[in-house]
Short mmCIF file of C-alpha atoms in Angstrom, two decimals:
data_model
loop_
_atom_site.label_atom_id
_atom_site.label_comp_id
_atom_site.label_asym_id
_atom_site.label_seq_id
_atom_site.Cartn_x
_atom_site.Cartn_y
_atom_site.Cartn_z
CA MET A 1 0.00 0.00 0.00
CA SER A 2 2.82 2.41 0.89
CA GLU A 3 4.51 1.77 -2.47
CA LEU A 4 1.25 2.47 -4.32
CA LEU A 5 0.91 5.79 -2.51
CA ASP A 6 4.53 6.54 -3.29
CA LEU A 7 4.02 5.79 -6.99
CA ALA A 8 0.86 7.90 -7.07
CA GLY A 9 2.77 10.85 -5.64
CA ILE A 10 5.60 10.28 -8.11
CA PHE A 11 3.13 10.27 -11.01
CA VAL A 12 1.58 13.59 -10.05
CA ILE A 13 4.93 15.29 -9.48
CA ALA A 14 6.25 13.86 -12.77
CA LEU A 15 3.36 15.55 -14.57
CA SER A 16 4.62 18.93 -13.38
CA GLY A 17 8.11 18.11 -14.63
CA ALA A 18 6.86 17.08 -18.05
CA LEU A 19 4.68 20.20 -18.27
CA MET A 20 7.73 22.31 -17.51
CA GLY A 21 9.34 20.63 -20.49
CA VAL A 22 6.40 21.65 -22.68
CA ARG A 23 6.61 25.26 -21.48
CA LYS A 24 10.33 25.30 -22.23
CA ARG A 25 9.69 23.82 -25.69
CA LEU A 26 11.82 20.74 -25.00
CA ASP A 27 11.55 17.58 -27.07
CA VAL A 28 10.22 14.32 -25.64
CA VAL A 29 13.64 13.35 -24.29
CA GLY A 30 13.93 16.62 -22.39
CA MET A 31 10.39 16.20 -21.08
CA ALA A 32 11.21 12.69 -19.83
CA VAL A 33 14.40 13.88 -18.13
CA LEU A 34 12.53 16.66 -16.31
CA ALA A 35 9.72 14.27 -15.34
CA GLU A 36 12.17 11.70 -13.95
CA ILE A 37 14.33 14.19 -12.08
CA THR A 38 11.31 16.00 -10.62
CA ALA A 39 9.69 12.79 -9.41
CA LEU A 40 12.79 10.96 -8.18
CA GLY A 41 15.42 13.61 -7.48
CA GLY A 42 14.48 14.34 -3.87
CA GLY A 43 14.35 10.67 -2.91
CA LEU A 44 17.65 9.96 -4.67
CA VAL A 45 19.42 12.75 -2.78
CA ARG A 46 17.90 11.57 0.52
CA ASP A 47 18.96 7.96 0.03
CA LEU A 48 22.47 8.90 -1.10
CA ILE A 49 22.88 11.02 2.03
CA LEU A 50 21.66 8.07 4.11
CA ASN A 51 24.10 5.82 2.23
CA VAL A 52 21.42 3.32 1.21
CA ARG A 53 20.43 2.00 -2.20
CA PRO A 54 17.92 4.52 -3.62
CA ALA A 55 14.34 3.26 -3.70
CA ALA A 56 14.16 4.32 -7.34
CA PHE A 57 16.65 1.55 -8.19
CA GLN A 58 14.79 -1.18 -6.35
CA SER A 59 11.56 -1.16 -8.32
CA LEU A 60 10.93 -0.76 -12.04
CA GLY A 61 7.76 1.19 -11.29
CA TYR A 62 9.75 4.17 -10.01
CA VAL A 63 11.27 4.61 -13.47
CA LEU A 64 8.24 3.67 -15.57
CA VAL A 65 5.67 5.86 -13.80
CA PRO A 66 7.41 9.16 -14.72
CA LEU A 67 7.74 7.89 -18.29
CA ALA A 68 4.00 7.21 -18.35
CA ALA A 69 3.38 10.75 -17.11
CA THR A 70 5.62 12.05 -19.90
CA VAL A 71 3.64 10.16 -22.55
CA ILE A 72 0.37 11.57 -21.22
CA VAL A 73 1.69 15.14 -21.23
CA PHE A 74 3.32 14.67 -24.66
CA PHE A 75 0.02 13.80 -26.32
CA TRP A 76 -2.51 15.63 -24.15
CA HIS A 77 -0.66 18.56 -22.53
CA PRO A 78 -3.47 21.09 -23.24
CA HIS A 79 -5.91 18.88 -21.32
CA VAL A 80 -3.41 18.26 -18.51
CA ALA A 81 -2.78 22.00 -18.20
CA ARG A 82 -6.54 22.58 -18.06
CA VAL A 83 -6.90 20.39 -14.96
CA MET A 84 -3.85 21.90 -13.24
CA PRO A 85 -5.91 23.08 -10.22
CA ALA A 86 -6.76 19.45 -9.46
CA ILE A 87 -3.18 18.41 -10.14
CA LEU A 88 -1.93 21.06 -7.71
CA VAL A 89 -4.15 19.58 -5.00
CA LEU A 90 -2.69 16.14 -5.70
CA ASP A 91 0.78 17.69 -5.78
CA ALA A 92 0.16 19.12 -2.32
CA ALA A 93 -0.77 15.63 -1.15
CA GLY A 94 2.46 14.29 -2.66
CA LEU A 95 4.41 17.06 -0.90
CA GLY A 96 2.92 16.06 2.44
CA LEU A 97 3.51 12.37 1.87
CA PHE A 98 7.13 12.76 0.73
CA CYS A 99 8.18 15.10 3.53
CA ALA A 100 6.69 12.80 6.18
CA VAL A 101 8.05 9.58 4.69
CA GLY A 102 11.47 11.14 4.08
CA THR A 103 11.71 12.36 7.67
CA ALA A 104 10.59 9.03 9.09
CA LYS A 105 13.20 7.18 7.02
CA ALA A 106 15.92 9.56 8.16
CA MET A 107 14.93 9.03 11.81
CA GLU A 108 15.08 5.26 11.28
CA TYR A 109 18.68 5.64 10.14
CA GLY A 110 19.65 7.49 13.30
CA LEU A 111 19.62 11.13 12.25
CA SER A 112 18.74 13.78 14.82
CA PRO A 113 15.25 15.31 14.61
CA LEU A 114 16.69 18.51 13.11
CA HIS A 115 18.71 16.74 10.43
CA ALA A 116 15.86 14.34 9.72
CA SER A 117 13.52 17.30 9.19
CA LEU A 118 15.93 18.91 6.74
CA LEU A 119 16.24 15.63 4.86
CA GLY A 120 12.45 15.32 4.82
CA VAL A 121 12.23 18.73 3.15
CA THR A 122 14.89 17.60 0.68
CA SER A 123 12.80 14.54 -0.16
CA ALA A 124 9.76 16.70 -0.82
CA VAL A 125 11.24 19.62 -2.77
CA GLY A 126 14.62 18.36 -4.00
CA GLY A 127 13.27 17.02 -7.27
CA GLY A 128 11.50 20.30 -8.03
CA MET A 129 14.69 22.21 -7.26
CA LEU A 130 16.70 20.06 -9.68
CA ARG A 131 13.96 20.48 -12.30
CA ASP A 132 14.08 24.26 -11.99
CA VAL A 133 17.87 24.33 -12.26
CA LEU A 134 17.81 22.19 -15.42
CA ALA A 135 15.02 24.33 -16.87
CA GLY A 136 16.80 27.60 -16.11
CA GLU A 137 14.31 28.78 -13.48
CA ILE A 138 14.87 30.22 -9.99
CA PRO A 139 14.43 27.16 -7.72
CA THR A 140 11.25 27.24 -5.67
CA LEU A 141 13.34 26.49 -2.58
CA LEU A 142 15.11 29.85 -3.01
CA TYR A 143 12.01 31.81 -4.00
CA ASP A 144 9.22 30.28 -1.94
CA ARG A 145 6.65 32.96 -2.74
CA GLN A 146 3.73 30.53 -2.73
CA LEU A 147 4.72 28.61 0.40
CA TYR A 148 5.87 25.27 -0.98
CA ALA A 149 8.97 24.53 1.05
CA VAL A 150 7.49 25.96 4.26
CA PRO A 151 4.62 23.42 4.47
CA ALA A 152 7.17 20.66 3.82
CA LEU A 153 9.31 21.97 6.67
CA VAL A 154 6.33 22.12 9.04
CA GLY A 155 5.28 18.58 8.10
CA SER A 156 8.83 17.27 8.46
CA ALA A 157 9.25 18.93 11.86
CA ALA A 158 5.94 17.43 13.02
CA MET A 159 7.04 13.97 11.86
CA ALA A 160 10.39 14.30 13.62
CA GLY A 161 8.65 15.47 16.79
CA LEU A 162 6.22 12.56 16.77
CA ALA A 163 9.02 10.08 16.12
CA SER A 164 11.05 11.58 18.98
CA TYR A 165 8.19 10.74 21.33
CA GLY A 166 8.00 7.17 20.08
CA LEU A 167 5.08 7.67 17.73
CA HIS A 168 5.85 5.75 14.53
CA GLY A 169 3.97 3.97 11.77
CA TRP A 170 1.28 5.14 9.40
CA PRO A 171 -0.79 7.15 11.94
CA ALA A 172 2.14 9.48 12.66
CA THR A 173 3.09 9.66 8.98
CA LEU A 174 -0.49 10.43 8.00
CA ALA A 175 -0.80 13.15 10.65
CA ALA A 176 2.38 14.90 9.49
CA ALA A 177 1.43 14.53 5.83
CA VAL A 178 -2.05 15.97 6.42
CA LEU A 179 -0.55 18.92 8.30
CA ALA A 180 1.78 19.77 5.40
CA PHE A 181 -1.02 19.19 2.88
CA GLY A 182 -3.45 21.44 4.79
CA LEU A 183 -0.92 24.26 5.08
CA ARG A 184 -0.07 24.06 1.37
CA ILE A 185 -3.76 24.11 0.36
CA ALA A 186 -4.45 27.04 2.70
CA ALA A 187 -1.50 28.94 1.20
CA MET A 188 -2.82 28.31 -2.31
CA ARG A 189 -6.37 29.38 -1.51
CA ARG A 190 -5.49 32.38 0.63
CA ASN A 191 -2.52 33.41 -1.50
CA TRP A 192 -0.13 33.33 1.45
CA ARG A 193 3.40 34.34 0.47
CA ALA A 194 6.78 34.31 2.13
CA PRO A 195 7.99 37.86 2.85
CA LEU A 196 10.64 39.60 0.78
CA ALA A 197 13.48 41.56 2.38
CA ARG A 198 12.41 44.84 3.95
CA GLY A 199 12.08 47.59 1.39
CA VAL A 200 11.98 45.24 -1.60
CA GLY A 201 8.82 45.67 -3.68
CA GLU A 202 6.74 42.89 -5.18
#
């Protein structure tokens, strides 16, 4: 069940990578690269830091799912773009899931709550950051004007706190994921933004 949820989150995030490829007028190879790196990049970085074999190299589904997302966007990108509001909701769910799962895995490997939280954020937003760098965009992590990294940080911190008090398993993971998801959705609907430096205009 956990792998199915993981693959579902990967699929949704891969859609955003492939759509970025369309906006940048990349060919199908470029679209596939952005889809793969967006979906798997954060988890790859996390697992390399933990010195374990990346999950993406243990199951064929982790590679094939982003390719399937690329095919869908390649043929039907106007329709995919049209349902972006729904995709953004699913993306928020993937953000919550990845930050919670990433933090829990880091705690299992003995990292401190602080370092586990940072690695949880990396799991959630690392792929998007790599996508933006490859596409020539300012990474969302450095320009979090729509509160994307902040919800991941809050969810990761909640997961680390729960794990520190001996609360593990899917209930704790779900609680942290829902917290991050709720904050991201609230930021989208209420247009919450991270502040700029004092005196800097919008």
